[in-house]
Coordinates of C-alpha atoms in Angstrom, one line a residue:
M1 CA -49.6 29.7 42.6
G2 CA -50.4 28.4 46.1
E3 CA -49.9 24.9 45.0
L4 CA -46.4 25.7 43.7
L5 CA -45.5 27.5 46.9
S6 CA -46.6 24.5 48.9
Q7 CA -44.7 22.0 46.7
Y8 CA -41.4 23.9 46.4
D9 CA -39.4 25.6 49.2
V10 CA -39.3 29.0 47.4
L11 CA -39.0 31.0 50.7
G12 CA -36.1 28.9 51.8
A13 CA -34.4 29.3 48.4
F14 CA -34.7 33.1 48.6
L15 CA -33.3 33.0 52.2
V16 CA -30.2 31.3 50.8
N17 CA -29.8 34.2 48.3
I18 CA -30.2 36.7 51.1
E19 CA -27.6 34.9 53.2
L20 CA -25.2 34.8 50.3
T21 CA -25.8 38.5 49.7
L22 CA -25.2 39.5 53.4
W23 CA -22.0 37.5 53.8
A24 CA -20.6 38.4 50.5
A25 CA -21.4 42.1 51.1
I26 CA -19.4 42.0 54.3
G27 CA -16.5 40.2 52.6
S28 CA -16.5 42.5 49.6
A29 CA -16.7 45.6 51.7
V30 CA -13.6 44.7 53.7
L31 CA -11.6 43.6 50.6
G32 CA -12.9 46.6 48.6
V33 CA -11.7 49.1 51.2
V34 CA -8.3 47.5 51.3
L35 CA -8.1 47.6 47.5
M36 CA -9.2 51.2 47.4
V37 CA -6.6 52.2 49.9
M38 CA -3.9 50.3 48.0
R39 CA -4.9 52.1 44.8
V40 CA -4.3 55.5 46.3
S41 CA -1.3 54.4 48.4
P42 CA 2.0 56.4 48.1
I43 CA 3.7 53.0 47.5
S44 CA 3.8 52.4 43.7
S45 CA 4.0 48.5 44.0
L46 CA 0.7 48.5 46.0
R47 CA -1.0 50.8 43.5
S48 CA 0.1 48.6 40.6
F49 CA -0.9 45.3 42.3
A50 CA -4.4 46.7 43.2
A51 CA -5.0 48.2 39.8
A52 CA -4.0 44.9 38.1
F53 CA -6.2 42.9 40.5
V54 CA -9.2 45.1 40.0
N55 CA -8.9 45.2 36.2
I56 CA -8.4 41.4 35.9
V57 CA -11.0 40.2 38.3
M58 CA -13.6 42.7 37.2
N59 CA -13.4 41.4 33.6
V60 CA -13.5 37.7 34.4
P61 CA -17.0 36.2 34.2
L62 CA -18.4 35.6 37.6
T63 CA -19.4 32.0 36.7
L64 CA -15.8 31.2 36.0
I65 CA -14.8 32.6 39.4
I66 CA -17.4 30.5 41.2
L67 CA -16.4 27.4 39.3
A68 CA -12.7 28.1 40.2
C69 CA -13.6 28.2 43.9
S70 CA -15.8 25.1 43.6
L71 CA -13.8 22.9 41.2
G72 CA -10.4 24.4 41.7
V73 CA -10.1 25.3 45.4
Y74 CA -12.1 22.3 46.6
G75 CA -12.1 19.9 43.7
E76 CA -8.4 20.1 42.9
L77 CA -6.7 21.5 46.0
G78 CA -9.1 19.8 48.5
V79 CA -9.6 23.0 50.6
V80 CA -12.5 22.7 53.0
V81 CA -13.7 26.0 54.7
S82 CA -16.6 24.6 56.7
G83 CA -15.3 21.5 58.4
R84 CA -16.3 17.9 57.6
S85 CA -18.7 17.4 60.5
G86 CA -22.4 16.5 59.8
D87 CA -24.2 15.3 56.8
Q88 CA -24.4 18.7 55.2
W89 CA -20.8 19.6 55.3
L90 CA -20.4 19.5 51.5
A91 CA -23.3 21.9 51.0
R92 CA -21.9 24.2 53.6
N93 CA -18.5 24.1 52.0
S94 CA -20.0 25.0 48.6
F95 CA -21.9 27.8 50.3
W96 CA -18.8 29.4 51.8
L97 CA -16.7 28.9 48.7
T98 CA -19.4 30.7 46.8
V99 CA -19.3 33.5 49.4
I100 CA -15.6 33.8 48.8
G101 CA -16.0 33.9 45.0
L102 CA -18.7 36.5 45.3
S103 CA -16.7 38.6 47.7
V104 CA -13.6 38.6 45.6
Y105 CA -15.6 39.5 42.4
T106 CA -17.7 42.2 44.1
S107 CA -14.8 43.8 46.0
T108 CA -13.5 45.1 42.6
F109 CA -16.7 47.0 42.1
V110 CA -16.8 48.2 45.7
C111 CA -13.2 49.5 45.2
E112 CA -14.3 51.5 42.1
A113 CA -17.4 52.8 43.8
L114 CA -15.3 54.0 46.7
R115 CA -12.9 55.7 44.3
S116 CA -15.8 57.5 42.8
G117 CA -16.7 58.7 46.3
L118 CA -13.0 59.7 46.9
N119 CA -13.3 62.1 44.0
T120 CA -15.9 64.1 45.9
V121 CA -13.4 64.8 48.7
P122 CA -11.6 68.1 48.2
P123 CA -7.8 67.6 47.8
G124 CA -7.3 70.2 50.5
Q125 CA -8.6 67.7 53.1
A126 CA -5.6 65.4 52.6
E127 CA -3.2 68.3 52.4
A128 CA -4.5 69.8 55.7
A129 CA -4.2 66.4 57.4
R130 CA -0.6 66.0 56.3
A131 CA 0.1 69.6 57.4
I132 CA -0.9 68.7 61.0
G133 CA 1.4 65.7 60.9
L134 CA -1.1 62.8 60.3
S135 CA 0.3 59.7 58.5
F136 CA -1.2 58.3 55.4
G137 CA -3.0 55.6 57.4
Q138 CA -4.3 58.2 59.9
T139 CA -5.4 60.5 57.1
M140 CA -7.3 57.7 55.3
R141 CA -9.0 56.4 58.5
S142 CA -9.9 59.7 60.1
V143 CA -10.4 62.2 57.3
I144 CA -10.7 60.6 53.8
L145 CA -12.7 57.4 54.3
P146 CA -15.6 58.9 56.3
Q147 CA -16.1 61.5 53.5
T148 CA -15.6 58.9 50.8
L149 CA -18.3 56.7 52.2
R150 CA -20.7 59.6 52.2
G151 CA -20.1 60.3 48.5
A152 CA -20.2 56.6 47.5
V153 CA -23.6 55.6 49.0
A154 CA -25.4 55.5 45.6
P155 CA -22.8 53.5 43.7
L156 CA -22.4 51.1 46.6
G157 CA -26.1 50.6 46.7
N158 CA -26.1 49.7 43.0
T159 CA -23.2 47.3 43.7
L160 CA -25.2 45.7 46.5
I161 CA -28.2 45.3 44.1
A162 CA -26.0 43.7 41.5
L163 CA -24.5 41.4 44.2
A164 CA -28.0 40.2 45.3
K165 CA -28.8 39.3 41.7
N166 CA -25.4 37.7 41.1
T167 CA -26.1 35.2 43.9
T168 CA -28.1 33.2 41.4
V169 CA -24.8 32.1 39.8
A170 CA -24.3 30.1 43.0
S171 CA -26.1 27.2 41.2
A172 CA -22.8 26.7 39.3
A173 CA -21.3 25.5 42.6
G174 CA -24.3 23.4 43.5
V175 CA -25.8 25.8 46.0
A176 CA -29.6 25.4 46.1
Q177 CA -31.1 28.8 45.9
A178 CA -33.8 30.7 43.9
A179 CA -32.4 30.1 40.5
S180 CA -32.0 26.4 41.0
V181 CA -35.5 26.0 42.4
M182 CA -36.9 28.0 39.5
S183 CA -35.2 25.7 37.1
D184 CA -36.7 22.7 38.8
M185 CA -40.1 24.3 38.7
F186 CA -39.8 24.9 34.9
E187 CA -38.7 21.3 34.4
F188 CA -41.4 19.6 36.4
D189 CA -44.3 22.1 36.2
P190 CA -44.0 23.8 32.8
Q191 CA -47.7 24.2 32.6
H192 CA -47.5 26.9 35.3
L193 CA -45.0 29.1 33.4
L194 CA -46.6 32.4 34.1
A195 CA -47.2 31.7 37.8
I196 CA -43.5 30.7 38.2
F197 CA -42.3 33.9 36.5
A198 CA -44.7 35.9 38.8
I199 CA -43.4 34.2 41.9
F200 CA -39.8 34.9 41.2
A201 CA -40.4 38.4 39.8
I202 CA -42.2 39.3 43.0
G203 CA -39.5 37.7 45.2
W204 CA -36.7 39.6 43.6
T205 CA -38.6 42.8 43.7
I206 CA -39.1 42.4 47.4
I207 CA -35.4 41.9 47.9
V208 CA -34.0 44.5 45.5
L209 CA -36.5 47.4 45.8
P210 CA -35.8 48.2 49.5
I211 CA -32.1 48.3 48.8
G212 CA -32.6 50.9 46.1
L213 CA -35.0 53.0 48.2
I214 CA -32.8 52.9 51.3
T215 CA -29.5 53.7 49.5
T216 CA -31.2 56.5 47.5
S217 CA -32.6 58.0 50.7
L218 CA -29.2 57.7 52.5
S219 CA -27.4 59.2 49.5
R220 CA -29.7 62.3 49.7
K221 CA -29.3 62.7 53.4
L222 CA -25.6 62.2 53.5
A223 CA -24.8 64.3 50.4
V224 CA -22.4 67.2 51.2
A225 CA -23.4 70.5 49.7
R226 CA -20.5 72.0 47.7

């Protein structure tokens, strides 16, 4: 196992997965909140658009979305999101296009997780906010969203875990990360099959297990007794 670790940059590959997870988590959180607000908006056109967006994107394979960003946005439209400076600009561009694809896909699950948290907020909260003259935006920002987040910690944690594992699809866009390194190891060192499995199983456990433990703990601490 030590020979494999010295021959292949496994740690660097996992760091790419972590970076993809962090940036996509931020992007999907922002877009997911916007979609959730649109889905409960008093404006019917916004509700319809958000519902259609969520239902369509959620049911499209993630690999297809990543390929659309890589081959469509860059390959066909020529969109560059990282600048063309330096020797590694193409790799950086693929990285950020992958982040965009992951963010768009995961935002639909964030939206649904937040909607599940919204169901834990008593309807009287919104009615009381409207009674004292708060607008829809003020009600969502000051009253509904804080309580929604408390009720959505567990499903959001599950979404984050799924996002971390979904970063392996980045290999479809040519981003070198854990899945692509593992593929190279299987190809060039198949005699170490069990050791390779062990390395990546341990690596993903180290990444995923803390997320589950932290979100479970937060969910228990922030749960509101009814």
